[in-house]
CSV table of C-alpha atoms in Angstrom, one decimal:
chain,number,residue,atom,x,y,z
M,1,MET,CA,-27.8,-0.4,-32.9
M,2,MET,CA,-25.7,0.7,-30.2
M,3,THR,CA,-29.3,0.3,-27.5
M,4,SER,CA,-29.4,-2.8,-28.9
M,5,ALA,CA,-26.2,-4.0,-28.2
M,6,VAL,CA,-25.7,-2.5,-25.0
M,7,ASN,CA,-28.6,-5.1,-24.4
M,8,HIS,CA,-28.1,-7.7,-25.5
M,9,TYR,CA,-24.8,-7.8,-23.6
M,10,PHE,CA,-25.0,-7.5,-20.5
M,11,GLY,CA,-29.0,-9.5,-20.7
M,12,SER,CA,-26.5,-12.5,-21.5
M,13,SER,CA,-24.4,-14.4,-19.1
M,14,ILE,CA,-20.8,-13.6,-20.0
M,15,GLY,CA,-22.0,-9.5,-19.8
M,16,ARG,CA,-23.2,-10.7,-16.2
M,17,LYS,CA,-20.1,-12.1,-14.1
M,18,GLN,CA,-18.0,-9.6,-16.4
M,19,LEU,CA,-20.1,-7.0,-14.7
M,20,VAL,CA,-19.7,-9.2,-11.5
M,21,ALA,CA,-15.8,-9.4,-12.0
M,22,ILE,CA,-15.6,-5.6,-11.9
M,23,THR,CA,-17.7,-5.2,-9.4
M,24,GLY,CA,-16.2,-7.8,-7.2
M,25,LEU,CA,-12.4,-6.2,-7.8
M,26,LEU,CA,-13.6,-2.6,-7.4
M,27,LEU,CA,-15.0,-3.6,-3.9
M,28,CYS,CA,-11.9,-5.6,-3.2
M,29,GLY,CA,-10.6,-1.6,-4.2
M,30,PHE,CA,-12.6,-0.1,-1.8
M,31,LEU,CA,-11.4,-2.7,0.9
M,32,VAL,CA,-7.4,-1.5,0.2
M,33,GLY,CA,-8.9,1.3,1.6
M,34,HIS,CA,-10.5,0.6,4.3
M,35,LEU,CA,-8.5,-1.1,5.7
M,36,SER,CA,-5.4,0.9,5.5
M,37,GLY,CA,-7.2,3.8,6.8
M,38,ASN,CA,-8.6,1.9,9.2
M,39,PHE,CA,-5.0,0.4,11.1
M,40,LEU,CA,-4.8,4.5,12.4
M,41,LEU,CA,-6.0,3.4,15.7
M,42,MET,CA,-3.8,1.9,17.2
M,43,VAL,CA,-1.9,5.0,16.3
M,44,GLY,CA,-4.3,6.5,18.4
M,45,PRO,CA,-7.8,8.0,19.3
M,46,ASP,CA,-6.2,11.2,17.4
M,47,ALA,CA,-5.1,10.0,14.4
M,48,PHE,CA,-8.3,8.2,13.4
M,49,ASN,CA,-10.6,10.0,14.2
M,50,LEU,CA,-8.8,13.4,12.6
M,51,TYR,CA,-9.5,10.8,9.4
M,52,SER,CA,-12.8,9.8,9.6
M,53,HIS,CA,-13.6,13.7,10.5
M,54,LYS,CA,-11.8,13.9,7.2
M,55,LEU,CA,-13.7,12.3,5.4
M,56,ILE,CA,-17.4,12.9,6.9
M,57,SER,CA,-16.1,16.8,5.8
M,58,LEU,CA,-16.4,15.9,2.6
M,59,GLY,CA,-20.5,16.6,2.8
M,60,ALA,CA,-21.9,16.2,-0.1
M,61,LEU,CA,-19.3,14.7,-1.7
M,62,LEU,CA,-18.5,11.8,0.3
M,63,TRP,CA,-22.2,11.3,0.2
M,64,LEU,CA,-22.5,10.1,-3.6
M,65,ILE,CA,-19.0,8.1,-3.0
M,66,GLU,CA,-21.4,5.7,-0.8
M,67,ALA,CA,-24.0,6.5,-2.4
M,68,GLY,CA,-21.7,4.2,-5.8
M,69,LEU,CA,-20.5,1.8,-3.5
M,70,GLY,CA,-23.3,1.2,-2.4
M,71,LEU,CA,-24.8,0.6,-5.7
M,72,VAL,CA,-21.9,-0.8,-7.4
M,73,PHE,CA,-22.2,-3.5,-4.2
M,74,LEU,CA,-26.2,-3.8,-5.3
M,75,VAL,CA,-24.9,-5.0,-8.9
M,76,HIS,CA,-22.5,-7.5,-7.4
M,77,LEU,CA,-24.3,-9.1,-4.8
M,78,GLY,CA,-28.2,-8.7,-7.4
M,79,LEU,CA,-26.2,-10.1,-10.6
M,80,ALA,CA,-24.0,-13.5,-8.4
M,81,PHE,CA,-27.4,-13.9,-7.5
M,82,LYS,CA,-29.0,-14.1,-10.1
M,83,LEU,CA,-26.4,-16.3,-11.2
M,84,THR,CA,-25.9,-18.8,-8.6
M,85,ILE,CA,-30.2,-19.8,-9.2
M,86,GLU,CA,-28.8,-20.0,-13.1
M,87,ASN,CA,-25.9,-22.2,-12.3
M,88,LYS,CA,-28.3,-23.8,-10.1
M,89,LYS,CA,-31.2,-24.7,-12.8
M,90,ALA,CA,-28.4,-25.4,-15.5
M,91,ARG,CA,-26.9,-28.3,-13.2
M,92,GLY,CA,-30.2,-29.9,-12.5
M,93,VAL,CA,-30.9,-30.0,-16.0
M,94,GLN,CA,-28.1,-31.4,-16.1
M,95,LYS,CA,-27.6,-33.9,-13.9
M,96,TYR,CA,-28.1,-37.0,-16.1
M,97,ALA,CA,-25.9,-35.8,-18.5
M,98,VAL,CA,-21.8,-37.4,-18.2
M,99,LYS,CA,-19.2,-35.4,-16.9
M,100,LYS,CA,-16.7,-34.6,-18.8
M,101,ASN,CA,-13.4,-34.5,-17.3
M,102,THR,CA,-12.2,-30.7,-17.8
M,103,GLY,CA,-9.8,-30.5,-15.7
M,104,ARG,CA,-11.1,-27.9,-13.4
M,105,GLY,CA,-12.5,-29.4,-9.7
M,106,THR,CA,-14.6,-27.7,-7.9
M,107,THR,CA,-12.8,-26.1,-4.5
M,108,PHE,CA,-14.3,-25.2,-1.9
M,109,MET,CA,-13.8,-21.4,-1.6
M,110,SER,CA,-16.0,-21.5,-5.1
M,111,ALA,CA,-18.2,-24.5,-3.6
M,112,THR,CA,-19.2,-21.6,-0.2
M,113,MET,CA,-19.0,-18.9,-2.4
M,114,PRO,CA,-23.3,-17.5,-2.0
M,115,TYR,CA,-22.4,-18.6,1.7
M,116,THR,CA,-19.1,-16.3,2.4
M,117,GLY,CA,-21.0,-13.7,0.5
M,118,LEU,CA,-24.3,-14.3,2.9
M,119,VAL,CA,-22.5,-14.2,5.4
M,120,LEU,CA,-20.8,-10.1,4.4
M,121,LEU,CA,-24.4,-8.8,3.8
M,122,VAL,CA,-25.2,-9.5,6.9
M,123,PHE,CA,-22.4,-8.3,8.4
M,124,LEU,CA,-21.8,-5.1,6.2
M,125,ILE,CA,-25.2,-5.1,7.8
M,126,LEU,CA,-24.9,-5.5,11.7
M,127,HIS,CA,-21.2,-3.6,11.4
M,128,LEU,CA,-23.2,-0.5,9.5
M,129,MET,CA,-25.9,-0.6,12.4
M,130,ASN,CA,-23.1,-1.0,14.9
M,131,LEU,CA,-20.3,1.4,14.3
M,132,LYS,CA,-21.4,3.7,10.8
M,133,PHE,CA,-24.6,4.6,12.9
M,134,GLY,CA,-23.4,3.4,16.0
M,135,SER,CA,-23.5,5.3,19.7
M,136,TYR,CA,-21.5,8.7,18.6
M,137,TYR,CA,-20.1,10.4,21.6
M,138,GLU,CA,-17.3,14.1,20.9
M,139,THR,CA,-14.2,14.8,20.9
M,140,THR,CA,-12.4,17.6,19.9
M,141,VAL,CA,-8.6,17.6,17.9
M,142,GLY,CA,-6.9,20.1,17.1
M,143,GLY,CA,-9.6,23.0,18.9
M,144,VAL,CA,-11.8,21.1,16.2
M,145,VAL,CA,-15.5,19.0,17.8
M,146,MET,CA,-16.2,15.8,15.8
M,147,ARG,CA,-17.7,12.6,16.4
M,148,ASP,CA,-15.0,9.7,18.7
M,149,ILE,CA,-15.2,7.0,16.3
M,150,TYR,CA,-12.4,6.0,17.7
M,151,ARG,CA,-13.9,5.1,21.6
M,152,THR,CA,-16.5,3.7,18.9
M,153,THR,CA,-15.7,1.5,17.7
M,154,MET,CA,-13.0,0.5,20.8
M,155,GLU,CA,-15.8,0.3,23.0
M,156,TYR,CA,-17.8,-2.1,20.0
M,157,PHE,CA,-15.0,-4.4,20.2
M,158,ALA,CA,-14.7,-4.5,23.9
M,159,ASN,CA,-17.6,-7.1,22.9
M,160,PRO,CA,-15.7,-10.5,23.1
M,161,VAL,CA,-19.0,-11.6,21.2
M,162,ASN,CA,-18.1,-8.9,18.5
M,163,VAL,CA,-15.0,-9.8,18.0
M,164,ALA,CA,-15.4,-13.8,17.3
M,165,TRP,CA,-18.0,-12.5,14.7
M,166,TYR,CA,-15.9,-10.3,13.4
M,167,VAL,CA,-13.0,-12.8,13.4
M,168,VAL,CA,-15.6,-15.5,11.6
M,169,ALA,CA,-16.6,-12.4,8.8
M,170,MET,CA,-12.6,-11.8,8.0
M,171,VAL,CA,-11.6,-15.3,7.3
M,172,CYS,CA,-15.8,-15.7,5.0
M,173,ALA,CA,-14.3,-12.4,3.3
M,174,ALA,CA,-10.7,-14.0,2.2
M,175,LEU,CA,-12.2,-17.3,1.3
M,176,HIS,CA,-14.8,-15.1,-1.6
M,177,THR,CA,-11.7,-12.6,-1.5
M,178,ALA,CA,-9.4,-15.9,-2.9
M,179,HIS,CA,-11.2,-16.9,-5.0
M,180,GLY,CA,-13.4,-13.9,-6.2
M,181,PHE,CA,-10.0,-12.1,-7.6
M,182,ALA,CA,-8.4,-14.5,-9.7
M,183,SER,CA,-12.0,-15.6,-11.1
M,184,ALA,CA,-13.0,-11.6,-12.0
M,185,PHE,CA,-9.8,-12.2,-13.7
M,186,GLN,CA,-10.5,-15.7,-15.6
M,187,SER,CA,-14.1,-13.6,-16.6
M,188,LEU,CA,-12.6,-11.0,-18.2
M,189,GLY,CA,-10.5,-13.5,-20.7
M,190,LEU,CA,-7.3,-13.5,-18.6
M,191,ASN,CA,-6.9,-16.4,-17.5
M,192,HIS,CA,-3.9,-17.5,-19.7
M,193,GLY,CA,-0.8,-19.4,-19.2
M,194,LYS,CA,2.2,-19.1,-16.1
M,195,TYR,CA,0.1,-15.2,-15.6
M,196,TYR,CA,-3.4,-16.6,-14.4
M,197,SER,CA,-1.3,-18.4,-11.8
M,198,LYS,CA,0.4,-15.4,-10.9
M,199,ILE,CA,-3.2,-14.3,-10.4
M,200,LYS,CA,-4.4,-16.5,-8.1
M,201,LEU,CA,-1.4,-16.3,-6.2
M,202,ILE,CA,-2.1,-12.2,-6.4
M,203,GLY,CA,-5.5,-12.9,-5.3
M,204,TYR,CA,-4.3,-15.7,-2.0
M,205,VAL,CA,-2.5,-12.7,-0.9
M,206,TYR,CA,-4.6,-9.9,-1.7
M,207,ALA,CA,-7.2,-12.3,0.7
M,208,VAL,CA,-5.1,-13.3,3.3
M,209,ALA,CA,-3.6,-9.9,3.9
M,210,VAL,CA,-7.3,-8.7,3.7
M,211,GLY,CA,-8.9,-10.7,6.0
M,212,GLY,CA,-6.3,-11.4,8.4
M,213,GLY,CA,-6.0,-7.3,8.3
M,214,PHE,CA,-10.0,-6.3,9.3
M,215,ALA,CA,-9.6,-9.9,11.9
M,216,PHE,CA,-6.4,-8.6,13.5
M,217,LEU,CA,-7.5,-5.5,14.0
M,218,SER,CA,-11.0,-6.4,15.6
M,219,VAL,CA,-8.1,-8.3,18.7
M,220,TRP,CA,-6.1,-5.8,18.7
M,221,ALA,CA,-8.6,-3.7,20.2
M,222,TYR,CA,-9.8,-6.5,22.5
M,223,LEU,CA,-6.7,-6.9,24.1
M,224,LYS,CA,-6.0,-2.9,23.9
M,225,GLY,CA,-8.9,-2.1,25.5
M,226,VAL,CA,-11.4,1.0,26.1
């Protein structure tokens, strides 16, 4: 009985939307933590390398966390893609029907969600290739030999093409999260009255702060030079 109920929930459109919402909010939380760590670039090489080394020192736990994040991302991506296809099919069936005025117009941010999501997927793949699995250097901090991820990062942003791509991707991230943040709470049923307006405002502030923060760091690194 319980298994049947669970299968019915996850197989329903509402269930899938709520899973997209939950996984999206989890990814939003990860971005805040990731951005906070990245700001150590401005503190200096030792601070950033120590931060990275402490994460690497978690060993198997770090791999478990990354695997969890990867699963969250894949679930979010897969279900969002499925819902997009279903919505397109539904619109195709209803294209001759008279549209009702619901008072909810399609915004640029909502209309471009699939496309900004695709940009972010490409960005993530390239980001991992060029930084996490990019050039490897070593440095010594406090007598401990560790990876010089600071040098790898600064070399990457020394290329203006990389910086331009990074900024474009972060604009897409801001657009995606600005709509996705509020939409997630709406999918979870938290879209009542003035509280939802505040949630939308928080979403916009979050999107500008996170997207702008990452973009700012890439430009700062370029201007500072290797």
